[in-house]
Amino acid sequence: SSAASDVYKRQKIFYPSPALAIEGVTRGCAPIAGDITIYAPWGNVAIFCKNGSYSDTLIKIGRVDGNGIEMLSVPGDILVRFERR
């Protein structure tokens, strides 16, 4: 579990520990609401609550399923937990 913080009111970010390996991973995506990405320059995870512009520094690693995106759209920090399925 990590605390995810608001950035520009369109995404929640956090820094995973340990950092996620990104060597050799395809970069570049135009995120839509619900996409889970890694921002390559900083290594932070960004979960998009609103659509974003294409960036060659983003790596898409997953998606929020169900109605989880509504939970992420609340202002301020929230507690998130990722589970692999």
Coordinates of N, CA, C and O in Angstrom, one line a residue:
S1 N 0.8 -1.2 0.0 CA 0.0 0.0 0.0 C 0.9 1.2 0.0 O 1.9 1.3 0.6
S2 N 0.4 2.3 -0.7 CA 1.2 3.5 -0.8 C 0.2 4.7 -0.8 O -1.0 4.5 -1.2
A3 N 0.6 5.8 -0.4 CA -0.2 7.0 -0.5 C -0.1 7.6 -1.9 O 1.0 7.9 -2.3
A4 N -1.2 7.8 -2.6 CA -1.1 8.4 -3.9 C -1.6 9.8 -3.8 O -2.6 10.1 -3.2
S5 N -0.8 10.8 -4.4 CA -1.0 12.2 -4.3 C -1.5 12.7 -5.6 O -1.2 12.2 -6.7
D6 N -2.4 13.8 -5.5 CA -2.9 14.5 -6.7 C -1.8 15.2 -7.5 O -0.9 15.8 -6.9
V7 N -1.8 15.1 -8.8 CA -1.0 15.9 -9.7 C -1.8 16.5 -10.8 O -2.4 15.8 -11.5
Y8 N -1.9 17.8 -10.8 CA -2.7 18.5 -11.9 C -4.1 18.1 -11.9 O -4.8 18.3 -13.0
K9 N -4.7 17.5 -10.9 CA -6.1 17.1 -10.8 C -6.5 16.1 -12.0 O -7.6 16.0 -12.3
R10 N -5.5 15.5 -12.5 CA -5.8 14.5 -13.6 C -5.1 13.1 -13.3 O -5.4 12.2 -14.0
Q11 N -4.2 13.1 -12.3 CA -3.6 11.8 -12.0 C -3.2 11.8 -10.6 O -3.0 12.8 -9.9
K12 N -3.0 10.5 -10.1 CA -2.5 10.3 -8.7 C -1.1 9.6 -8.9 O -1.0 8.8 -9.8
I13 N -0.2 10.0 -8.1 CA 1.2 9.4 -8.3 C 1.7 8.9 -7.0 O 1.3 9.4 -5.9
F14 N 2.6 8.0 -7.1 CA 3.4 7.5 -5.9 C 4.7 6.9 -6.4 O 4.8 6.6 -7.6
Y15 N 5.6 6.8 -5.5 CA 6.9 6.2 -5.8 C 7.0 4.8 -5.2 O 7.0 4.7 -3.9
P16 N 7.0 3.8 -6.0 CA 7.0 2.4 -5.5 C 8.4 2.1 -4.8 O 9.4 2.6 -5.3
S17 N 8.3 1.2 -3.8 CA 9.5 0.8 -3.2 C 9.4 -0.7 -3.0 O 8.5 -1.2 -2.4
P18 N 10.3 -1.5 -3.7 CA 11.4 -1.0 -4.5 C 10.9 -0.4 -5.8 O 9.8 -0.7 -6.2
A19 N 11.8 0.3 -6.5 CA 11.5 0.9 -7.8 C 11.2 -0.2 -8.8 O 11.8 -1.3 -8.7
L20 N 10.3 0.0 -9.8 CA 10.0 -0.9 -10.8 C 11.0 -0.9 -11.9 O 11.5 0.2 -12.3
A21 N 11.4 -2.1 -12.4 CA 12.4 -2.1 -13.5 C 11.8 -1.7 -14.8 O 10.7 -2.2 -15.1
I22 N 12.4 -0.9 -15.6 CA 11.9 -0.4 -16.8 C 12.8 -0.6 -18.0 O 12.5 -0.2 -19.1
E23 N 13.9 -1.2 -17.8 CA 14.9 -1.4 -18.9 C 14.3 -2.3 -19.9 O 13.7 -3.4 -19.6
G24 N 14.4 -1.9 -21.2 CA 13.9 -2.7 -22.3 C 12.4 -2.8 -22.5 O 11.9 -3.5 -23.3
V25 N 11.7 -1.9 -21.7 CA 10.2 -1.9 -21.8 C 9.8 -0.8 -22.9 O 10.4 0.2 -23.0
T26 N 8.8 -1.1 -23.6 CA 8.3 -0.2 -24.6 C 7.7 1.1 -24.0 O 6.9 1.0 -23.0
R27 N 8.2 2.2 -24.5 CA 7.7 3.5 -23.9 C 6.8 4.2 -24.9 O 6.9 4.0 -26.1
G28 N 6.0 5.1 -24.3 CA 5.1 5.9 -25.1 C 3.6 5.5 -25.1 O 3.3 4.3 -25.4
C29 N 2.8 6.4 -24.6 CA 1.3 6.1 -24.6 C 0.6 7.4 -24.5 O 1.1 8.4 -24.0
A30 N -0.7 7.4 -24.9 CA -1.6 8.5 -24.7 C -2.6 8.0 -23.6 O -3.5 7.3 -24.0
P31 N -2.4 8.3 -22.4 CA -3.2 7.7 -21.3 C -4.6 8.1 -21.3 O -4.9 9.3 -21.6
I32 N -5.5 7.2 -21.0 CA -6.9 7.5 -20.8 C -7.2 7.2 -19.3 O -6.5 6.5 -18.6
A33 N -8.3 7.8 -18.9 CA -8.8 7.6 -17.5 C -8.8 6.1 -17.1 O -9.3 5.3 -17.9
G34 N -8.1 5.8 -16.1 CA -8.0 4.4 -15.6 C -6.6 3.8 -15.9 O -6.3 2.7 -15.4
D35 N -5.8 4.3 -16.8 CA -4.5 3.8 -17.1 C -3.6 3.9 -16.0 O -3.5 5.0 -15.3
I36 N -2.8 2.9 -15.7 CA -1.7 2.9 -14.8 C -0.4 2.9 -15.5 O -0.2 2.1 -16.4
T37 N 0.4 3.9 -15.2 CA 1.7 4.1 -16.0 C 2.9 4.3 -15.1 O 2.7 4.6 -13.9
I38 N 4.0 4.2 -15.7 CA 5.3 4.6 -15.0 C 5.8 5.8 -15.8 O 5.9 5.8 -17.0
Y39 N 6.1 6.9 -15.0 CA 6.8 8.0 -15.7 C 8.3 7.7 -15.6 O 8.9 7.8 -14.5
A40 N 8.9 7.3 -16.7 CA 10.2 6.8 -16.8 C 11.3 7.7 -16.2 O 12.2 7.2 -15.5
P41 N 11.3 9.0 -16.4 CA 12.4 9.9 -15.9 C 12.5 9.8 -14.4 O 13.6 9.9 -13.8
W42 N 11.4 9.7 -13.7 CA 11.4 9.8 -12.2 C 11.1 8.4 -11.6 O 11.4 8.2 -10.4
G43 N 10.6 7.4 -12.3 CA 10.3 6.1 -11.8 C 9.0 6.1 -10.9 O 8.7 5.1 -10.3
N44 N 8.2 7.1 -11.0 CA 6.9 7.1 -10.2 C 5.8 6.5 -11.0 O 5.9 6.4 -12.2
V45 N 4.9 5.9 -10.3 CA 3.7 5.4 -10.9 C 2.6 6.5 -11.0 O 2.4 7.2 -10.0
A46 N 2.0 6.6 -12.1 CA 0.9 7.6 -12.3 C -0.4 6.9 -12.7 O -0.3 6.1 -13.7
I47 N -1.4 7.1 -12.0 CA -2.7 6.5 -12.3 C -3.6 7.7 -12.8 O -3.8 8.7 -12.1
F48 N -4.0 7.6 -14.0 CA -4.7 8.7 -14.7 C -6.2 8.7 -14.3 O -6.9 7.7 -14.5
C49 N -6.7 9.8 -13.8 CA -8.1 10.0 -13.5 C -8.9 10.7 -14.7 O -10.1 10.6 -14.7
K50 N -8.1 11.3 -15.5 CA -8.6 12.0 -16.7 C -7.7 11.7 -17.9 O -6.5 11.3 -17.6
N51 N -8.1 11.8 -19.1 CA -7.3 11.5 -20.2 C -6.1 12.5 -20.3 O -6.2 13.6 -19.8
G52 N -5.0 12.0 -20.8 CA -3.8 12.8 -20.9 C -3.3 12.8 -22.3 O -3.8 12.1 -23.2
S53 N -2.2 13.6 -22.6 CA -1.6 13.7 -23.9 C -0.6 12.6 -24.1 O 0.0 12.1 -23.1
Y54 N -0.3 12.3 -25.3 CA 0.7 11.3 -25.6 C 2.1 11.8 -25.1 O 2.4 13.0 -25.1
S55 N 2.8 10.9 -24.5 CA 4.1 11.1 -24.0 C 5.0 9.9 -24.2 O 4.6 8.8 -23.9
D56 N 6.2 10.2 -24.7 CA 7.1 9.0 -24.9 C 7.9 8.7 -23.7 O 8.8 7.8 -23.7
T57 N 7.6 9.3 -22.6 CA 8.2 9.0 -21.3 C 7.3 8.2 -20.4 O 7.6 7.8 -19.3
L58 N 6.1 7.9 -20.9 CA 5.1 7.0 -20.1 C 5.2 5.6 -20.5 O 5.3 5.3 -21.7
I59 N 5.1 4.7 -19.6 CA 5.0 3.2 -19.8 C 3.7 2.7 -19.2 O 3.5 2.8 -18.0
K60 N 2.8 2.2 -20.1 CA 1.6 1.7 -19.6 C 1.8 0.3 -19.0 O 2.4 -0.6 -19.6
I61 N 1.4 0.1 -17.7 CA 1.6 -1.1 -17.0 C 0.3 -1.8 -16.6 O 0.3 -2.9 -16.1
G62 N -0.8 -1.1 -16.8 CA -2.1 -1.7 -16.3 C -3.2 -0.7 -16.4 O -3.1 0.4 -17.0
R63 N -4.4 -1.2 -15.9 CA -5.6 -0.4 -15.9 C -6.4 -0.7 -14.6 O -6.4 -1.8 -14.1
V64 N -7.1 0.4 -14.2 CA -8.0 0.2 -13.0 C -9.3 -0.4 -13.6 O -9.8 0.1 -14.6
D65 N -9.7 -1.5 -12.9 CA -10.9 -2.1 -13.4 C -12.1 -1.7 -12.5 O -12.0 -1.1 -11.5
G66 N -13.3 -2.1 -13.0 CA -14.5 -1.8 -12.3 C -14.8 -0.3 -12.1 O -14.4 0.5 -13.0
N67 N -15.3 0.1 -11.0 CA -15.6 1.5 -10.7 C -14.5 2.2 -9.9 O -14.6 3.2 -9.3
G68 N -13.3 1.5 -9.9 CA -12.1 2.1 -9.1 C -11.7 3.5 -9.5 O -11.2 4.2 -8.7
I69 N -11.9 3.8 -10.8 CA -11.5 5.2 -11.2 C -12.3 6.3 -10.5 O -11.8 7.3 -10.2
E70 N -13.6 6.0 -10.1 CA -14.3 7.0 -9.4 C -13.7 7.2 -8.0 O -13.7 8.3 -7.5
M71 N -13.2 6.2 -7.4 CA -12.6 6.3 -6.1 C -11.3 7.2 -6.2 O -10.9 7.9 -5.3
L72 N -10.6 7.1 -7.3 CA -9.4 7.8 -7.5 C -9.6 9.3 -7.8 O -8.7 10.1 -7.7
S73 N -10.8 9.6 -8.2 CA -11.1 11.0 -8.6 C -11.3 12.0 -7.5 O -11.5 13.1 -7.7
V74 N -11.3 11.5 -6.3 CA -11.6 12.4 -5.1 C -10.3 13.2 -4.9 O -9.2 12.8 -5.1
P75 N -10.5 14.5 -4.4 CA -9.3 15.3 -4.2 C -8.5 14.8 -3.0 O -9.0 14.2 -2.1
G76 N -7.2 15.1 -3.1 CA -6.3 14.8 -2.0 C -5.7 13.4 -2.1 O -5.9 12.7 -3.0
D77 N -4.9 13.1 -1.1 CA -4.2 11.8 -1.0 C -5.1 10.7 -0.7 O -6.1 10.9 0.1
I78 N -4.9 9.5 -1.2 CA -5.6 8.3 -0.9 C -4.7 7.2 -0.8 O -3.5 7.2 -1.2
L79 N -5.1 6.1 -0.1 CA -4.3 4.9 0.0 C -4.7 3.9 -1.1 O -5.9 3.7 -1.3
V80 N -3.7 3.4 -1.8 CA -3.9 2.5 -2.9 C -3.1 1.2 -2.6 O -2.1 1.2 -2.0
R81 N -3.7 0.1 -3.1 CA -3.0 -1.2 -3.1 C -3.1 -1.9 -4.4 O -4.3 -2.0 -4.9
F82 N -2.1 -2.4 -5.0 CA -2.1 -3.1 -6.3 C -2.0 -4.6 -6.0 O -1.2 -5.0 -5.2
E83 N -2.8 -5.3 -6.8 CA -2.7 -6.7 -6.8 C -2.6 -7.2 -8.2 O -3.3 -6.8 -9.1
R84 N -1.7 -8.2 -8.4 CA -1.5 -8.8 -9.7 C -2.6 -9.9 -9.9 O -2.8 -10.7 -9.0
R85 N -3.2 -9.9 -11.1 CA -4.2 -10.9 -11.4 C -3.8 -11.7 -12.5 O -3.1 -11.4 -13.4

